[in-house]
Amino acid sequence: MDLPFGEHCCERLHIMRPGTGLRNLTVTPPTDVVLEASLIGAVVNRPRVYPLVAHITPDDFADEAHAQIWAAIQAVAAAGGTPDPLTVSRAIAGDDAWRREVYLFLADAVTAVINPAAAPDYAVSLRDLAVKRAVMAAAAEAIAAAGDRIMPTPAGEVASNAVAALTRTLAERGECEDAGAIAARIRADLDRPVRVTRTGLPRFDRLLAGGLYEHKLYGLGARKKNGKTLLLGTIAYNVTIAAPEPDPVVFLALEMDPVEIMHRLLGRHMGVNANAFLDPVARGQPWFRRALEAAEVAFAARGLHFLARPRMSLDALRAELARLGLSGRCRGVILDYAQLVGGRRHTDSGADHLDDVGQTLAEAVKRYPYWILAAAQLNQENNVRGGEGLLNACDMALRLTKVPMGGGANDEAFIEIMDTRYTRYGSVGTENSPAYEVVADGGPYFHERDAQEAA
């Protein structure tokens, strides 16, 4: 990224902001005063780009002078003015000598060789550095807590509290945004591809209006032993192992051990039932070992990751979702399943706790660039067991219903929308015409019939 402006101007105004928790770090917090000056310069050079970067706050700047100037730019724009050097320097707090210094700094920006169209890119980089400093501050606080011998804190709680504090800090950076600024961001995003993950089940993708979209929370409800984990495993396999271009997925296994789930996925790849991994005769066959070795190669580095977390607390879930979001290397999170998230406060009912779980998931997808597919157990009335919190939090809630078959035939199933915010209601298959068949010869896994086959 070309940053021609700022190098000769920063010395005049350079006043570093230490930031909470960063004073005692031996590692220098990442800053870029030239980048900060270039963003300011882009705005005063061409004020109409300001709506594209209006989400940036003074706290995103490491340099105190730059933060003050940005606050003045915000004030001028909020009052309906044009953030040019004169109006901004008049709006800034301080004496006349300071305002003159700011005016000269901004006047340089008007005549500098700068690309105002790059302002959104500057903003992305600036926010990235600010987030990294916030991460370092949270780490510094965690280090202090971990080293406290007077009031020791368990290691898991130290880590969970640190990331939870970081998550709250990032949430607090949000602010009211003008509708025109939002429209400008939408227009700027038109040339960027929409990120959607195809599930490998075409009829299901059509029900989802194309697939699983980032920043959306999907709930999958089913009665116990009705195939929740089986469908989640099928989708996880389809979007990673079977996909031409895999989308990285993290499978949070709160119930079944990842080894049990992998038996099914490996069995599907090898064309055998998962029970073969428990059969001493099959395990000793040379062909079985060769097939497993080939499957091991096929599964490596395809973006499918498991995290076994029995009795995972709500705080630990928040921390893990933040870690995955900040890593930027995860396109989707699968949670199996919501009622197994622990850590309920003594003052909360089960319904209150499930509300908190649902809101935690909903907040995560709004904050981070991934989707979440969370399973939940349904009661006999086909409502979410323990309360409707997850159902209320989801962008789309789906119900999986298994249709048991007798006479040795494979079980069948269909999926219907329970609730949705952005599509029409519908289903894939019905009780009389199930769209899915449990393939037991390999896996097991769900096979989706096409419409003609289902009919």
Coordinates of C-alpha atoms in Angstrom, one line a residue, residues 4-415:
P4 CA 3.5 8.9 0.4
F5 CA 2.1 11.4 2.9
G6 CA 3.0 11.7 6.5
E7 CA 6.7 11.0 6.9
H8 CA 7.7 14.7 6.9
C9 CA 4.6 15.8 8.9
C10 CA 4.6 13.3 11.8
E11 CA 7.5 14.8 13.7
R12 CA 5.6 18.0 14.3
L13 CA 2.6 16.2 15.9
H14 CA 4.0 12.9 17.2
I15 CA 2.7 12.2 20.7
M16 CA 2.3 8.5 21.4
R17 CA -0.6 7.3 23.5
P18 CA 0.6 4.6 25.9
G19 CA -2.7 2.7 26.1
T20 CA -4.1 0.7 29.0
G21 CA -2.1 -2.2 30.0
L22 CA 0.7 -1.7 27.5
R23 CA 3.3 0.2 29.6
N24 CA 4.8 -2.9 31.1
L25 CA 5.1 -4.9 27.9
T26 CA 8.6 -5.7 26.7
V27 CA 7.3 -6.0 23.1
T28 CA 6.6 -2.7 21.3
P29 CA 2.9 -2.3 20.4
P30 CA 2.4 -2.1 16.7
T31 CA 1.8 1.4 15.4
D32 CA 2.1 3.3 12.1
V33 CA 2.0 7.0 12.4
V34 CA 2.5 7.4 8.7
L35 CA -0.6 5.3 8.1
E36 CA -2.6 7.4 10.5
A37 CA -1.5 10.6 8.9
S38 CA -2.3 9.2 5.5
L39 CA -5.9 8.4 6.5
I40 CA -6.3 11.9 7.9
G41 CA -4.7 13.3 4.7
A42 CA -7.0 11.3 2.5
V43 CA -10.1 12.7 4.2
V44 CA -9.1 16.4 4.2
N45 CA -7.8 16.0 0.6
R46 CA -11.2 14.7 -0.5
P47 CA -13.8 15.0 2.2
R48 CA -16.4 13.0 0.4
V49 CA -14.5 9.8 1.3
Y50 CA -15.2 10.4 5.0
P51 CA -18.4 8.3 5.0
L52 CA -16.4 5.3 3.9
V53 CA -14.2 5.5 7.0
A54 CA -16.6 7.0 9.5
H55 CA -16.5 3.9 11.6
I56 CA -12.9 4.7 12.6
T57 CA -12.7 6.2 16.1
P58 CA -10.1 8.4 17.8
D59 CA -9.2 5.3 20.0
D60 CA -8.0 3.6 16.9
F61 CA -5.1 6.0 16.6
A62 CA -1.9 5.4 18.6
D63 CA -0.7 9.0 18.2
E64 CA -2.5 11.4 20.6
A65 CA -2.4 14.3 18.1
H66 CA -3.8 12.2 15.3
A67 CA -6.6 11.1 17.7
Q68 CA -7.4 14.7 18.5
I69 CA -7.5 15.6 14.8
W70 CA -9.8 12.7 14.0
A71 CA -12.2 13.7 16.8
A72 CA -12.3 17.2 15.3
I73 CA -13.0 15.6 11.8
Q74 CA -15.9 13.6 13.4
A75 CA -17.3 16.8 15.1
V76 CA -17.2 18.8 11.8
A77 CA -18.9 16.0 9.8
A78 CA -21.5 15.4 12.5
A79 CA -22.4 19.1 12.3
G80 CA -22.9 18.9 8.6
G81 CA -19.6 20.7 7.7
T82 CA -16.8 19.8 5.3
P83 CA -13.7 18.4 7.1
D84 CA -11.2 20.6 5.3
P85 CA -8.0 22.0 7.0
L86 CA -9.6 25.3 8.1
T87 CA -12.8 23.9 9.7
V88 CA -11.0 21.0 11.4
S89 CA -8.3 23.2 12.9
R90 CA -10.9 25.6 14.2
A91 CA -12.8 22.6 15.7
I92 CA -9.9 21.1 17.6
A93 CA -9.4 21.8 21.3
G94 CA -6.3 23.8 22.3
D95 CA -4.8 27.3 22.1
D96 CA -4.2 29.2 18.9
A97 CA -0.6 28.0 18.5
W98 CA -1.8 24.4 18.6
R99 CA -4.5 25.1 16.1
R100 CA -2.0 26.7 13.8
E101 CA 0.2 23.6 14.0
V102 CA -2.7 21.4 13.1
Y103 CA -3.7 23.7 10.2
L104 CA -0.2 23.5 8.7
F105 CA -0.2 19.7 9.1
L106 CA -3.6 19.4 7.3
A107 CA -2.6 22.0 4.7
D108 CA 0.4 19.8 3.8
A109 CA -2.1 16.9 3.2
V110 CA -4.1 18.9 0.7
T111 CA -1.0 19.5 -1.5
A112 CA 0.6 16.1 -0.8
V113 CA 0.7 13.3 -3.4
I114 CA -1.9 11.0 -1.9
N115 CA -4.6 8.6 -3.1
P116 CA -7.9 9.4 -1.3
A117 CA -9.5 6.4 -2.9
A118 CA -7.3 4.2 -0.8
A119 CA -8.9 5.6 2.4
P120 CA -11.0 2.4 3.1
D121 CA -7.8 0.3 2.8
Y122 CA -6.0 2.7 5.2
A123 CA -8.9 2.3 7.6
V124 CA -8.8 -1.5 7.5
S125 CA -5.1 -1.5 8.3
L126 CA -5.5 1.2 11.0
R127 CA -8.3 -0.8 12.8
D128 CA -6.1 -4.0 12.5
L129 CA -3.3 -2.3 14.3
A130 CA -5.7 -1.0 17.0
V131 CA -7.1 -4.5 17.5
K132 CA -3.6 -5.9 17.8
R133 CA -2.8 -3.3 20.5
A134 CA -6.0 -4.3 22.3
V135 CA -4.9 -8.0 22.1
M136 CA -1.6 -7.0 23.6
A137 CA -3.3 -5.1 26.4
A138 CA -5.5 -8.1 27.2
A139 CA -2.5 -10.3 27.2
A140 CA -0.7 -7.9 29.5
E141 CA -3.6 -8.1 31.9
A142 CA -3.7 -11.9 31.7
I143 CA 0.1 -12.0 32.4
A144 CA -0.4 -9.9 35.5
A145 CA -3.3 -12.1 36.7
A146 CA -1.4 -15.2 36.0
G147 CA 1.6 -14.0 38.0
D148 CA -0.5 -12.8 41.0
R149 CA 0.6 -15.0 43.9
I150 CA -1.5 -13.2 46.5
M151 CA -4.9 -13.9 44.8
P152 CA -4.1 -16.7 42.3
T153 CA -6.6 -17.3 39.5
P154 CA -7.0 -20.7 37.7
A155 CA -5.3 -20.7 34.3
G156 CA -8.5 -21.4 32.4
E157 CA -10.2 -18.5 34.0
V158 CA -7.3 -16.2 33.3
A159 CA -7.4 -17.0 29.6
S160 CA -11.2 -16.9 29.4
N161 CA -11.4 -13.6 31.2
A162 CA -8.6 -12.0 29.0
V163 CA -10.4 -12.8 25.8
A164 CA -13.8 -12.0 27.2
A165 CA -12.4 -8.6 28.2
L166 CA -11.0 -8.1 24.7
T167 CA -14.3 -9.0 23.2
R168 CA -16.1 -6.4 25.3
T169 CA -13.5 -3.8 24.4
L170 CA -14.0 -4.5 20.7
A171 CA -17.8 -4.4 21.2
E172 CA -17.5 -1.0 22.9
R173 CA -15.8 0.4 19.8
G174 CA -19.1 0.3 18.0
E175 CA -21.0 3.6 17.6
C176 CA -24.0 5.1 16.0
E177 CA -23.5 5.4 12.3
D178 CA -25.3 7.6 9.8
A179 CA -27.5 5.8 7.3
G180 CA -25.7 7.5 4.5
A181 CA -22.4 6.1 5.7
I182 CA -23.9 2.6 5.9
A183 CA -25.2 3.0 2.3
A184 CA -21.7 4.2 1.2
R185 CA -20.1 1.1 2.8
I186 CA -22.7 -1.1 1.0
R187 CA -22.0 0.5 -2.3
A188 CA -18.2 0.1 -1.8
D189 CA -18.8 -3.6 -1.1
L190 CA -20.6 -4.2 -4.3
D191 CA -17.5 -5.3 -6.1
R192 CA -16.5 -7.7 -3.3
P193 CA -17.8 -11.3 -3.7
V194 CA -20.4 -12.5 -1.2
R195 CA -18.9 -15.1 1.0
V196 CA -21.1 -18.2 1.1
T197 CA -20.3 -21.8 1.9
R198 CA -22.1 -24.4 -0.1
T199 CA -23.1 -27.4 2.1
G200 CA -22.7 -30.0 -0.7
L201 CA -26.5 -30.6 -0.4
P202 CA -28.0 -28.7 -3.3
R203 CA -31.6 -28.7 -2.2
F204 CA -30.6 -27.7 1.3
D205 CA -28.5 -24.8 -0.2
R206 CA -31.6 -23.6 -2.1
L207 CA -33.5 -23.6 1.2
L208 CA -30.8 -21.5 2.7
A209 CA -30.9 -19.0 -0.2
G210 CA -27.6 -20.2 -1.5
G211 CA -25.7 -21.7 1.4
L212 CA -24.3 -20.7 4.7
Y213 CA -23.5 -17.0 4.8
E214 CA -20.8 -15.3 7.0
H215 CA -22.2 -13.2 9.8
K216 CA -25.3 -15.5 10.1
L217 CA -26.3 -17.9 12.9
Y218 CA -28.1 -21.1 11.9
G219 CA -29.8 -23.4 14.4
L220 CA -30.5 -27.0 13.7
G221 CA -33.0 -28.7 16.1
A222 CA -33.8 -32.4 16.3
R223 CA -35.1 -34.9 18.8
K224 CA -32.5 -36.9 20.6
K225 CA -30.9 -39.6 18.5
N226 CA -32.5 -38.1 15.4
G227 CA -29.3 -37.4 13.5
K228 CA -28.0 -34.0 14.5
T229 CA -24.4 -35.0 14.7
L230 CA -24.8 -37.1 11.6
L231 CA -26.0 -34.1 9.5
L232 CA -23.4 -31.8 11.0
G233 CA -20.7 -34.3 10.2
T234 CA -22.0 -34.7 6.7
I235 CA -21.9 -30.9 6.1
A236 CA -18.4 -30.7 7.7
Y237 CA -17.1 -33.4 5.3
N238 CA -18.8 -31.8 2.3
V239 CA -17.4 -28.3 2.8
T240 CA -13.8 -29.4 3.5
I241 CA -12.8 -32.9 2.4
A242 CA -15.2 -33.2 -0.6
A243 CA -15.0 -29.6 -1.7
P244 CA -12.8 -28.5 -4.6
E245 CA -11.9 -25.4 -2.6
P246 CA -12.4 -26.2 1.0
D247 CA -13.8 -23.6 3.5
P248 CA -12.0 -24.0 6.9
V249 CA -14.4 -25.2 9.6
V250 CA -14.0 -25.8 13.3
F251 CA -16.2 -28.5 14.8
L252 CA -16.8 -27.8 18.6
A253 CA -17.6 -31.3 19.9
L254 CA -19.4 -31.0 23.2
E255 CA -21.0 -34.5 23.1
M256 CA -19.4 -37.1 20.8
D257 CA -15.7 -37.6 20.9
P258 CA -13.9 -36.3 17.7
V259 CA -12.6 -39.8 17.1
E260 CA -16.1 -41.2 16.9
I261 CA -17.1 -38.5 14.4
M262 CA -13.9 -39.1 12.4
H263 CA -14.7 -42.9 12.3
R264 CA -17.9 -41.9 10.4
L265 CA -16.1 -39.4 8.1
L266 CA -13.2 -41.8 7.4
G267 CA -15.7 -44.6 6.8
R268 CA -17.5 -42.5 4.3
H269 CA -14.3 -41.8 2.5
M270 CA -13.2 -45.5 2.6
G271 CA -16.6 -46.9 1.8
V272 CA -17.0 -48.8 5.1
N273 CA -19.3 -48.5 8.1
A274 CA -17.8 -46.7 11.1
N275 CA -18.2 -50.0 13.1
A276 CA -15.3 -51.4 11.0
F277 CA -12.9 -49.4 13.2
L278 CA -14.1 -51.4 16.2
D279 CA -14.0 -54.8 14.4
P280 CA -10.7 -56.6 15.2
V281 CA -10.9 -58.6 12.0
A282 CA -11.4 -55.5 9.7
R283 CA -8.7 -53.6 11.5
G284 CA -6.2 -56.3 10.8
Q285 CA -6.8 -56.5 7.1
P286 CA -4.1 -55.1 4.8
W287 CA -6.7 -53.4 2.5
F288 CA -8.2 -51.7 5.5
R289 CA -4.9 -50.3 6.6
R290 CA -4.0 -49.1 3.0
A291 CA -7.4 -47.5 2.6
L292 CA -7.0 -45.7 6.0
E293 CA -3.6 -44.5 5.0
A294 CA -4.9 -43.0 1.8
A295 CA -7.8 -41.4 3.7
E296 CA -5.3 -39.9 6.2
V297 CA -3.5 -38.2 3.3
A298 CA -6.8 -37.0 1.8
F299 CA -7.9 -35.4 5.1
A300 CA -4.7 -33.6 5.8
A301 CA -4.7 -29.8 5.5
R302 CA -8.3 -29.6 4.2
G303 CA -9.4 -27.2 6.8
L304 CA -11.4 -29.5 9.0
H305 CA -10.5 -29.0 12.7
F306 CA -12.1 -30.5 15.9
L307 CA -12.1 -29.0 19.3
A308 CA -13.3 -31.5 22.0
R309 CA -14.9 -29.5 24.9
P310 CA -17.2 -31.6 27.1
R311 CA -18.8 -29.3 29.7
M312 CA -17.5 -26.2 27.9
S313 CA -18.5 -23.1 29.9
L314 CA -20.2 -20.1 28.4
D315 CA -17.1 -18.0 29.2
A316 CA -14.8 -20.5 27.5
L317 CA -17.2 -20.5 24.5
R318 CA -17.0 -16.7 24.3
A319 CA -13.2 -16.9 24.5
E320 CA -12.9 -19.6 21.8
L321 CA -15.3 -17.8 19.4
A322 CA -13.2 -14.6 19.8
R323 CA -10.0 -16.5 19.2
L324 CA -11.3 -18.1 16.0
G325 CA -12.7 -14.8 14.8
L326 CA -9.5 -12.8 15.4
S327 CA -7.4 -15.5 13.7
G328 CA -9.2 -14.8 10.4
R329 CA -8.6 -18.5 9.4
C330 CA -12.1 -19.9 10.0
R331 CA -15.1 -19.6 7.6
G332 CA -17.5 -21.6 9.8
V333 CA -18.1 -23.0 13.3
I334 CA -20.2 -26.0 14.0
L335 CA -21.5 -26.4 17.6
D336 CA -22.7 -29.8 18.8
Y337 CA -24.8 -28.9 20.7
A338 CA -26.2 -25.8 22.5
Q339 CA -27.7 -27.3 25.6
L340 CA -24.3 -28.8 26.5
V341 CA -22.7 -25.4 27.1
G342 CA -22.2 -25.2 30.8
G343 CA -21.2 -22.5 33.2
R344 CA -24.7 -21.5 34.2
R345 CA -24.8 -18.9 37.0
H346 CA -26.6 -19.9 40.1
T347 CA -29.1 -17.0 39.8
D348 CA -30.1 -18.1 36.3
S349 CA -32.7 -20.6 35.2
G350 CA -32.0 -23.0 32.4
A351 CA -34.0 -20.8 30.0
D352 CA -31.9 -17.8 31.0
H353 CA -28.7 -19.7 30.4
L354 CA -29.8 -20.8 27.0
D355 CA -30.8 -17.2 26.2
D356 CA -27.2 -16.2 27.0
V357 CA -25.8 -19.0 24.9
G358 CA -27.9 -17.9 21.9
Q359 CA -27.0 -14.3 22.3
T360 CA -23.3 -15.2 22.6
L361 CA -23.5 -17.0 19.3
A362 CA -25.5 -14.2 17.7
E363 CA -23.0 -11.6 18.8
A364 CA -20.1 -13.6 17.6
V365 CA -21.3 -13.9 14.0
K366 CA -22.1 -10.2 13.9
R367 CA -18.6 -9.4 15.1
Y368 CA -16.5 -12.0 13.2
P369 CA -16.4 -13.1 9.5
Y370 CA -17.7 -16.6 9.9
W371 CA -21.1 -18.4 10.1
I372 CA -22.2 -20.6 13.0
L373 CA -24.3 -23.8 12.7
A374 CA -25.4 -24.8 16.2
A375 CA -27.4 -27.9 16.9
A376 CA -30.0 -28.1 19.7
Q377 CA -32.2 -30.8 21.2
L378 CA -35.9 -30.5 20.7
N379 CA -38.5 -31.7 23.3
Q380 CA -41.6 -33.8 22.6
E381 CA -43.5 -30.7 21.5
N382 CA -40.7 -30.0 18.9
N383 CA -39.6 -26.9 20.8
V384 CA -36.0 -26.2 21.8
R385 CA -35.4 -28.1 25.1
G386 CA -34.7 -25.6 27.9
G387 CA -36.1 -22.5 26.3
E388 CA -36.5 -20.6 23.1
G389 CA -33.3 -18.5 23.5
L390 CA -31.4 -20.2 20.6
L391 CA -34.4 -20.1 18.3
N392 CA -34.9 -16.4 19.0
A393 CA -31.2 -15.6 18.4
C394 CA -30.9 -17.5 15.1
D395 CA -31.1 -15.9 11.6
M396 CA -32.6 -19.2 10.6
A397 CA -33.8 -22.1 12.7
L398 CA -34.2 -25.5 11.0
R399 CA -35.7 -28.8 12.2
L400 CA -34.4 -32.2 11.2
T401 CA -36.9 -35.0 11.5
K402 CA -35.9 -38.6 11.0
V403 CA -38.4 -41.1 9.5
P404 CA -37.4 -44.6 10.8
M405 CA -37.8 -47.3 8.2
G406 CA -38.4 -51.0 9.0
G407 CA -37.5 -54.2 7.2
G408 CA -33.8 -53.4 7.1
A409 CA -34.2 -50.3 4.9
N410 CA -32.1 -47.2 5.6
D411 CA -33.6 -44.5 7.8
E412 CA -34.8 -41.3 6.0
A413 CA -35.2 -37.7 7.0
F414 CA -36.4 -34.3 6.0
I415 CA -35.5 -30.7 6.9

